[in-house]
Coordinates of C-alpha atoms in Angstrom, one line a residue:
X1107 CA 173.1 -31.7 216.5
X1108 CA 172.3 -28.6 218.3
X1109 CA 168.7 -27.8 219.5
X1110 CA 168.9 -24.9 217.1
X1111 CA 169.7 -26.9 213.8
X1112 CA 167.1 -29.7 214.7
X1113 CA 164.3 -26.8 214.9
X1114 CA 165.8 -25.0 211.9
X1115 CA 165.6 -28.4 210.1
X1116 CA 162.0 -28.8 211.1
X1117 CA 160.8 -25.6 209.9
X1118 CA 162.5 -26.1 206.6
X1119 CA 160.7 -29.4 206.4
X1120 CA 157.3 -28.0 207.2
X1121 CA 157.7 -25.1 204.3
X1122 CA 159.1 -28.1 201.8
X1123 CA 155.9 -29.9 202.5
X1124 CA 153.6 -26.7 201.8
X1125 CA 155.0 -25.7 198.8
X1126 CA 154.4 -29.3 197.4
X1127 CA 151.0 -29.1 198.0
X1128 CA 150.3 -25.5 196.5
X1129 CA 149.0 -25.0 193.0
X1130 CA 150.6 -21.3 192.9
X1131 CA 147.5 -20.0 192.2
X1132 CA 145.0 -18.7 194.7
X1133 CA 141.9 -20.2 195.3
X1134 CA 138.2 -18.2 195.7
X1135 CA 139.0 -18.3 199.8
X1136 CA 142.5 -16.8 198.9
X1137 CA 141.4 -13.9 196.9
X1138 CA 141.8 -10.3 198.6
X1139 CA 138.5 -8.8 200.1
X1140 CA 136.7 -6.7 197.2
X1141 CA 138.9 -9.0 194.5
X1142 CA 137.6 -11.3 191.7
X1143 CA 138.4 -15.0 191.9
X1144 CA 140.7 -16.5 189.4
X1145 CA 137.6 -17.9 187.6
X1146 CA 136.7 -14.6 186.9
X1147 CA 139.6 -13.0 184.8
X1148 CA 139.2 -12.4 181.4
X1149 CA 140.4 -15.3 178.9
X1150 CA 143.7 -15.2 177.3
X1151 CA 143.7 -14.4 173.5
X1152 CA 146.2 -15.9 171.0
X1153 CA 146.4 -14.6 167.2
X1154 CA 148.9 -16.3 164.6
X1155 CA 150.2 -15.4 162.8
X1156 CA 152.4 -13.0 165.0
X1157 CA 155.3 -10.4 164.7
X1158 CA 156.7 -8.0 162.3
X1159 CA 157.6 -10.5 159.5
X1160 CA 155.2 -13.2 159.3
X1161 CA 154.4 -15.8 156.8
X1162 CA 152.2 -14.8 154.7
X1163 CA 149.5 -17.4 152.7
X1164 CA 148.5 -18.7 156.0
X1165 CA 144.7 -18.0 157.7
X1166 CA 144.4 -15.7 160.7
X1167 CA 143.5 -18.0 163.4
X1168 CA 142.5 -16.5 167.1
X1169 CA 141.9 -18.7 169.8
X1170 CA 140.8 -18.0 173.6
X1171 CA 141.6 -19.9 176.5
X1172 CA 139.5 -19.9 179.9
X1173 CA 136.4 -18.4 177.9
X1174 CA 134.5 -17.7 174.5
X1175 CA 135.2 -15.5 171.8
X1176 CA 132.1 -12.9 171.6
X1177 CA 133.6 -10.9 168.7
X1178 CA 136.5 -10.8 166.4
X1179 CA 137.7 -8.1 163.7
X1180 CA 140.6 -8.2 161.5
X1181 CA 141.3 -5.2 159.1
X1182 CA 144.2 -4.3 157.3
X1183 CA 146.1 -1.0 157.0
X1184 CA 143.2 0.5 154.9
X1185 CA 140.4 -0.7 157.0
X1186 CA 139.7 -3.4 154.8
X1187 CA 137.8 -6.3 156.6
X1188 CA 139.3 -10.3 156.7
X1189 CA 135.9 -12.0 157.1
X1190 CA 136.1 -15.3 159.2
X1191 CA 134.2 -17.6 160.9
X1192 CA 133.9 -19.2 164.7
X1193 CA 134.1 -22.9 165.7
X1194 CA 131.0 -23.8 167.0
X1195 CA 132.2 -23.7 170.9
X1196 CA 133.3 -20.4 170.0
X1197 CA 136.8 -20.9 171.2
X1198 CA 138.5 -20.3 168.0
X1199 CA 138.2 -17.9 165.0
X1200 CA 139.7 -18.7 161.4
X1201 CA 139.8 -16.0 158.6
X1202 CA 138.1 -17.1 155.2
X1203 CA 141.2 -15.4 153.3
X1204 CA 144.9 -16.3 153.9
X1205 CA 146.9 -13.3 155.0
X1206 CA 148.6 -11.5 152.2
X1207 CA 152.2 -10.4 152.1
X1208 CA 153.6 -7.0 152.9
X1209 CA 150.5 -6.3 154.6
X1210 CA 150.0 -5.3 158.6
X1211 CA 146.9 -6.4 160.1
X1212 CA 145.2 -5.2 163.2
X1213 CA 143.2 -8.0 165.5
X1214 CA 140.3 -6.9 168.2
X1215 CA 138.9 -10.2 170.0
X1216 CA 136.0 -9.5 172.3
X1217 CA 135.8 -12.6 175.1
X1218 CA 133.7 -13.7 178.1
X1219 CA 134.3 -16.4 180.6
X1220 CA 131.4 -18.7 182.2
X1221 CA 131.7 -16.4 185.2
X1222 CA 130.8 -13.1 183.1
X1223 CA 134.3 -11.7 183.1
X1224 CA 134.6 -9.8 179.8
X1225 CA 137.5 -8.6 178.1
X1226 CA 139.0 -7.0 174.8
X1227 CA 142.6 -7.7 173.4
X1228 CA 144.0 -5.7 170.5
X1229 CA 147.3 -6.7 168.7
X1230 CA 149.0 -6.5 165.4
X1231 CA 151.3 -8.4 162.9
X1232 CA 153.0 -7.8 159.6
X1233 CA 153.4 -10.2 156.8
X1234 CA 157.0 -10.6 155.1
X1235 CA 156.8 -8.7 151.7
X1236 CA 156.5 -10.9 148.6
X1237 CA 159.7 -11.6 146.9
X1238 CA 158.0 -11.9 143.4
X1239 CA 154.4 -10.7 142.3
X1240 CA 152.5 -12.8 139.6
X1241 CA 149.9 -11.0 138.0
X1242 CA 146.8 -11.6 135.4
X1243 CA 145.5 -10.7 132.2
X1244 CA 141.6 -11.6 131.9
X1245 CA 139.1 -11.8 129.5
X1246 CA 136.0 -10.6 128.7
X1247 CA 136.5 -7.3 130.2
X1248 CA 134.0 -5.7 132.5
X1249 CA 130.4 -4.6 131.6
X1250 CA 130.7 -6.1 128.4
X1251 CA 128.3 -8.3 126.2
X1252 CA 129.7 -11.3 124.1
X1253 CA 128.9 -14.3 122.3
X1254 CA 127.6 -17.2 123.4
X1255 CA 130.9 -19.2 123.1
X1256 CA 132.9 -16.8 124.7
X1257 CA 135.2 -18.3 127.8
X1258 CA 136.4 -16.8 131.1
X1259 CA 140.1 -16.8 130.5
X1260 CA 143.1 -15.8 132.8
X1261 CA 146.8 -15.8 131.6
X1262 CA 149.7 -15.7 134.0
X1263 CA 152.5 -13.3 133.8
X1264 CA 154.6 -16.0 135.6
X1265 CA 154.4 -19.8 136.2
X1266 CA 151.8 -21.6 138.1
X1267 CA 152.9 -24.4 140.1
X1268 CA 150.2 -24.6 142.8
X1269 CA 147.5 -24.9 140.1
X1270 CA 144.8 -26.3 142.4
X1271 CA 145.7 -23.7 145.1
X1272 CA 145.0 -21.1 142.8
X1273 CA 141.8 -22.6 141.3
X1274 CA 140.4 -22.8 144.5
X1275 CA 140.3 -19.2 144.9
X1276 CA 138.8 -18.8 141.6
X1277 CA 134.7 -18.5 141.8
X1278 CA 132.2 -18.0 139.1
X1279 CA 128.5 -16.6 139.9
X1280 CA 125.8 -16.7 136.9
X1281 CA 122.1 -15.7 137.1
X1282 CA 121.1 -19.6 135.6
X1283 CA 123.6 -21.6 137.3
X1284 CA 125.1 -22.5 134.3
X1285 CA 127.2 -25.5 134.5
X1286 CA 130.7 -25.2 133.6
X1287 CA 134.5 -26.0 134.6
X1288 CA 137.8 -24.8 134.7
X1289 CA 140.5 -25.9 132.3
X1290 CA 144.2 -25.4 132.5
X1291 CA 146.5 -25.0 129.5
X1292 CA 149.6 -23.4 127.7
X1293 CA 148.6 -20.1 126.1
X1294 CA 150.2 -19.6 122.6
X1295 CA 152.4 -16.9 124.7
X1296 CA 153.8 -20.0 126.6
X1297 CA 152.2 -18.9 129.8
X1298 CA 150.2 -20.6 132.0
X1299 CA 146.4 -20.2 131.3
X1300 CA 143.0 -21.3 132.6
X1301 CA 140.2 -20.8 131.3
X1302 CA 136.4 -21.7 132.3
X1303 CA 133.7 -22.5 129.8
X1304 CA 130.2 -24.0 130.0
X1305 CA 129.1 -27.5 129.2
X1306 CA 127.7 -26.1 125.9
X1307 CA 127.2 -22.6 124.5
X1308 CA 125.8 -19.9 127.3
X1309 CA 122.2 -19.1 127.2
X1310 CA 121.8 -15.5 125.8
X1311 CA 121.0 -13.1 128.7
X1312 CA 122.8 -14.9 131.0
X1313 CA 124.9 -12.7 133.4
X1314 CA 127.9 -14.1 134.6
X1315 CA 130.4 -12.7 137.6
X1316 CA 134.6 -13.9 137.9
X1317 CA 135.6 -13.3 141.8
X1318 CA 139.1 -14.4 141.8
X1319 CA 140.7 -13.9 145.2
X1320 CA 143.8 -14.3 144.5
X1321 CA 145.4 -11.8 147.1
X1322 CA 147.6 -13.9 149.5
X1323 CA 147.6 -16.7 147.2
X1324 CA 151.5 -18.1 146.6
X1325 CA 151.3 -19.2 142.7
X1326 CA 154.7 -22.0 143.6
X1327 CA 158.3 -21.6 142.5
X1328 CA 159.5 -19.2 140.0
X1329 CA 155.6 -18.1 140.0
X1330 CA 155.8 -15.7 143.4
X1331 CA 152.7 -14.4 145.0
X1332 CA 149.5 -13.0 144.2
X1333 CA 148.9 -9.1 145.5
X1334 CA 145.3 -8.5 144.4
X1335 CA 142.0 -9.8 143.4
X1336 CA 140.6 -9.6 140.1
X1337 CA 136.8 -9.6 139.0
X1338 CA 134.5 -9.0 136.2
X1339 CA 131.1 -9.0 135.4
X1340 CA 129.4 -9.7 131.7
X1341 CA 126.2 -10.5 130.1
X1342 CA 125.9 -12.9 127.2
X1343 CA 124.2 -11.5 124.0
X1344 CA 122.1 -13.1 120.9
X1345 CA 123.0 -16.9 120.3
X1346 CA 124.8 -16.0 116.6
X1347 CA 126.6 -19.0 115.1
X1348 CA 128.9 -18.6 112.1
X1349 CA 128.9 -21.4 110.0
X1350 CA 132.2 -21.8 107.7
X1351 CA 132.0 -24.5 105.1
X1352 CA 135.3 -24.6 103.2
X1353 CA 134.3 -26.9 100.8
X1354 CA 131.4 -25.0 99.4
X1355 CA 133.2 -21.6 99.9
X1356 CA 130.4 -20.2 101.7
X1357 CA 129.8 -18.4 105.5
X1358 CA 126.5 -18.2 107.2
X1359 CA 125.3 -16.0 109.8
X1360 CA 122.9 -17.6 112.3
X1361 CA 121.3 -16.2 114.5
X1362 CA 118.5 -17.9 117.2
X1363 CA 118.8 -20.8 114.5
X1364 CA 117.4 -18.8 111.6
X1365 CA 120.2 -18.1 108.7
X1366 CA 120.5 -14.4 108.4
X1367 CA 122.7 -14.3 105.4
X1368 CA 125.6 -16.4 103.4
X1369 CA 128.4 -14.6 102.3
X1370 CA 130.9 -16.4 99.4
X1371 CA 134.0 -16.5 100.8
X1372 CA 137.9 -18.1 100.3
X1373 CA 139.6 -19.5 102.4
X1374 CA 143.0 -20.7 103.0
X1375 CA 145.1 -22.3 100.2
X1376 CA 144.6 -25.9 100.5
X1377 CA 147.9 -28.6 100.5
X1378 CA 150.4 -26.4 102.6
X1379 CA 150.8 -23.5 105.4
X1380 CA 148.5 -21.6 103.9
X1381 CA 145.7 -23.7 104.7
X1382 CA 142.9 -22.5 107.4
X1383 CA 142.3 -24.3 110.7
X1384 CA 138.7 -26.3 111.2
X1385 CA 137.1 -26.8 114.2
X1386 CA 135.6 -24.0 116.3
X1387 CA 137.2 -20.5 116.7
X1388 CA 135.9 -18.0 118.7
X1389 CA 135.8 -14.2 118.1
X1390 CA 138.7 -12.7 119.9
X1391 CA 138.7 -9.2 118.7
X1392 CA 137.4 -6.9 116.1
X1393 CA 140.4 -4.7 115.0
X1394 CA 139.2 -2.8 112.3
X1395 CA 141.6 -1.8 109.7
X1396 CA 145.1 -3.6 110.8
X1397 CA 148.4 -3.7 109.0
X1398 CA 149.1 -7.7 108.0
X1399 CA 152.0 -9.0 106.7
X1400 CA 152.6 -12.6 106.4
X1401 CA 156.2 -12.5 107.8
X1402 CA 155.0 -12.1 111.3
X1403 CA 153.1 -15.7 110.8
X1404 CA 155.8 -17.7 109.0
X1405 CA 154.6 -17.6 105.7
X1406 CA 157.4 -15.6 103.8
X1407 CA 156.6 -12.4 102.0
X1408 CA 153.3 -13.4 100.6
X1409 CA 151.6 -10.4 101.5
X1410 CA 152.0 -7.1 103.2
X1411 CA 148.9 -4.9 103.5
X1412 CA 146.5 -2.9 105.1
X1413 CA 143.2 -4.8 105.6
X1414 CA 139.7 -3.5 106.3
X1415 CA 137.1 -5.1 108.9
X1416 CA 139.8 -7.6 110.3
X1417 CA 138.1 -9.8 113.1
X1418 CA 140.6 -12.0 114.8
X1419 CA 140.1 -15.8 115.3
X1420 CA 143.3 -17.2 116.6
X1421 CA 146.6 -15.7 118.2
X1422 CA 148.3 -17.6 115.0
X1423 CA 147.0 -15.1 112.5
X1424 CA 143.7 -16.5 111.4
X1425 CA 141.1 -13.5 110.6
X1426 CA 138.0 -13.2 108.8
X1427 CA 138.4 -9.7 106.6
X1428 CA 137.7 -8.2 103.6
X1429 CA 140.0 -9.3 100.9
X1430 CA 139.0 -7.5 97.8
X1431 CA 142.5 -8.7 96.2
X1432 CA 141.1 -12.4 96.0
X1433 CA 137.2 -11.2 94.6
X1434 CA 137.6 -13.8 91.7
X1435 CA 137.7 -16.5 93.9
X1436 CA 134.9 -15.9 96.4
X1437 CA 132.1 -18.6 96.4
X1438 CA 134.5 -20.8 93.9
X1439 CA 138.3 -21.6 95.7
X1440 CA 140.3 -21.6 98.7
X1441 CA 143.2 -19.0 97.6
X1442 CA 143.8 -17.4 100.9
X1443 CA 147.0 -17.4 103.0
X1444 CA 144.9 -19.2 105.4
X1445 CA 142.2 -16.1 106.6
X1446 CA 138.5 -16.2 105.6
X1447 CA 138.3 -13.3 103.3
X1448 CA 134.9 -12.1 101.6
X1449 CA 134.1 -8.5 99.9
X1450 CA 134.6 -5.5 101.3
X1451 CA 130.6 -4.7 101.4
X1452 CA 129.9 -8.3 103.0
X1453 CA 133.0 -7.7 105.3
X1454 CA 131.7 -4.2 106.5
X1455 CA 127.9 -5.7 106.9
X1456 CA 129.2 -8.8 108.9
X1457 CA 131.6 -6.9 110.9
X1458 CA 128.9 -4.8 112.3
X1459 CA 126.9 -7.7 113.2
X1460 CA 129.0 -10.2 115.3
X1461 CA 130.8 -9.8 118.6
X1462 CA 133.8 -11.2 120.5
X1463 CA 132.6 -14.5 121.7
X1464 CA 130.4 -15.5 118.7
X1465 CA 131.7 -19.1 117.8
X1466 CA 133.1 -19.8 114.1
X1467 CA 132.4 -23.5 113.3
X1468 CA 134.6 -24.1 110.5
X1469 CA 134.4 -27.4 108.5
X1470 CA 136.3 -28.5 105.5
X1471 CA 138.5 -31.6 104.0
X1472 CA 142.0 -29.8 103.7
X1473 CA 142.9 -27.8 106.4
X1474 CA 145.9 -27.9 108.8
X1475 CA 144.1 -29.1 112.1
X1476 CA 141.9 -28.3 114.6
X1477 CA 141.8 -25.0 116.4
X1478 CA 143.9 -25.7 119.8
X1479 CA 142.8 -24.8 123.2
X1480 CA 145.4 -22.1 123.8
X1481 CA 145.4 -21.0 120.0
X1482 CA 142.7 -18.2 120.8
X1483 CA 139.8 -19.7 122.7
X1484 CA 139.3 -23.1 120.9
X1485 CA 138.3 -24.7 124.3
X1486 CA 135.0 -26.1 122.3
X1487 CA 137.4 -28.6 120.2
X1488 CA 137.6 -30.4 123.6
X1489 CA 135.2 -33.2 124.4
X1490 CA 133.4 -32.4 127.8
X1491 CA 134.8 -34.7 129.7
X1492 CA 138.0 -34.4 128.7
X1493 CA 137.6 -30.7 129.2
X1494 CA 136.5 -31.7 133.2
X1495 CA 139.9 -33.7 133.3
X1496 CA 141.9 -30.2 132.8
X1497 CA 140.7 -29.0 136.1
X1498 CA 143.5 -29.0 139.0
X1499 CA 140.8 -30.1 141.2
X1500 CA 139.6 -33.3 139.7

């Protein structure tokens, strides 16, 4: 071997040894004069989700490596903030809400290192659009005053398979900490529905707020995404209870525990499909003068007429209303096609007194069964323990 080859090999070996011992990151003594040491470099920020077609339905997470987060702001394209919380060591931040589908989010994160170096990271990501959207129809309406039996009811446009995930987003606030629970059922329409009812009738004067923070929640297979939030606020009115005794053919309006007026009525004809329902029905709506056709509720051509002072009690077609054609039976016999009929004068007075949400407590020996939860607002015919069991979170 030549002297030149030996010398080259020695130099290569020395360089290899030096390379193996080096970390590749300059130490403070390696920094250029006037430059910052590596410990004072700004922290590195990572944001998830990321990209231009990110998966929706997940919280936004921001993490800092080599420092802490001093502030994090996440907004959508309309400037609406996505609130969140930092970890105890302030190295991560997670949004309270999930990222909604088809939305652009801007993220600004400020950081600080132990050495005092500060930095600001700005980035954005876009979530993939919803392939299918689920919508909600809810009651009662905003700023309404309702009776003491009114549940909060949400009916969904498409199936809800992720019931627990949906229920977690439904927040109820009351002015007196009313105890209550959600219960899932099938609505009379065949759609999925969830109601919130108190353990017992509402206390008059209670103010109630529903905050359904559903935007960004996946309702599951065949249901699609929710792409907006829903809210409503309402107040509970006077304690009015309508007692209907079909055996005595009498209706009594009670207000604050006192009988205001007794009205002779005629209920559904015994012995067949024209019988009335029993149990607690809740006044759903005051519909005024409407056309009633018995064929729409499977009773053939028994009647087709305009009916005054109509008050809906079930989706299946039971009403309280004026029935002057049945006058000879008021207070004497049940001879209607299932509704609770009374004179036009009595119906006019009664119609003016009641409001949606007032309970009708109906009893009688010969009825066709108890009002089901999904047939109007039959929630009160379920015991409290059985009602709680209908929650997807229990």
